[in-house]
């Protein structure tokens, strides 16, 4: 799930992944793969929280790029492998 919430001149942006088999989920916005592939092309990302606060313009750019990437099957295959590693080390609830 890709979530963009607008608040006045700013936005909050986060990505939540869900494993349907194990019924667990995790906010993956701060996953290293997501930071390098999606976030850092737009902003210098130093706050490694799961929700990113940015201005509206940047928030919409990140959101639009996320939609493009999530529709790319090869990119999604790479993300799936990263998420599997993340699940294996117990980072999911």
Coordinates of C-alpha atoms in Angstrom, one line a residue, residues 8-74:
X8 CA -1.5 22.1 4.4
X9 CA 1.8 22.6 2.5
X10 CA 3.3 19.3 3.4
X11 CA 2.8 15.6 2.8
X12 CA 3.5 12.4 4.7
X13 CA 4.5 9.4 2.6
X14 CA 4.8 5.8 3.6
X15 CA 4.7 2.4 2.0
X16 CA 3.3 -0.6 3.8
X17 CA 3.9 -4.2 2.7
X18 CA 1.6 -7.1 3.7
X19 CA 2.4 -10.8 3.6
X20 CA -0.9 -12.5 2.9
X21 CA 0.4 -16.0 3.8
X22 CA 1.6 -15.1 7.3
X23 CA -0.8 -12.2 7.9
X24 CA 1.9 -9.8 8.8
X25 CA 2.8 -6.3 7.6
X26 CA 5.6 -3.8 7.8
X27 CA 6.2 -0.2 6.9
X28 CA 8.9 -0.5 4.4
X29 CA 9.5 3.2 3.5
X30 CA 12.8 3.0 5.4
X31 CA 14.0 -0.2 3.9
X32 CA 17.4 0.4 2.4
X33 CA 16.2 -0.8 -1.1
X34 CA 13.3 1.7 -1.0
X35 CA 15.5 4.6 0.2
X36 CA 18.1 4.0 -2.6
X37 CA 15.6 3.3 -5.4
X38 CA 12.7 5.6 -4.6
X39 CA 13.5 8.2 -1.9
X40 CA 17.0 9.4 -2.4
X41 CA 16.5 10.4 -6.1
X42 CA 14.2 13.1 -4.8
X43 CA 15.5 14.1 -1.3
X44 CA 18.5 13.5 0.9
X45 CA 17.1 11.0 3.3
X46 CA 18.6 11.0 6.8
X47 CA 15.6 10.4 9.1
X48 CA 15.2 6.7 9.0
X49 CA 11.6 6.6 10.3
X50 CA 8.9 4.7 8.4
X51 CA 7.0 7.9 7.5
X52 CA 8.6 10.7 5.4
X53 CA 7.5 14.3 5.8
X54 CA 8.1 16.4 2.7
X55 CA 6.6 19.4 0.9
X56 CA 3.6 18.6 -1.4
X57 CA 5.5 18.9 -4.6
X58 CA 8.1 16.4 -3.5
X59 CA 5.5 14.1 -2.0
X60 CA 3.6 13.9 -5.3
X61 CA 6.8 13.2 -7.2
X62 CA 7.8 10.4 -4.9
X63 CA 4.2 9.0 -5.0
X64 CA 4.1 9.1 -8.8
X65 CA 7.5 7.4 -9.1
X66 CA 6.3 4.7 -6.6
X67 CA 3.3 4.0 -8.8
X68 CA 5.6 3.6 -11.8
X69 CA 8.0 1.3 -9.9
X70 CA 5.3 -0.8 -8.4
X71 CA 4.0 -1.5 -11.9
X72 CA 7.4 -2.7 -13.1
X73 CA 7.5 -6.5 -12.7
X74 CA 11.3 -6.8 -12.7

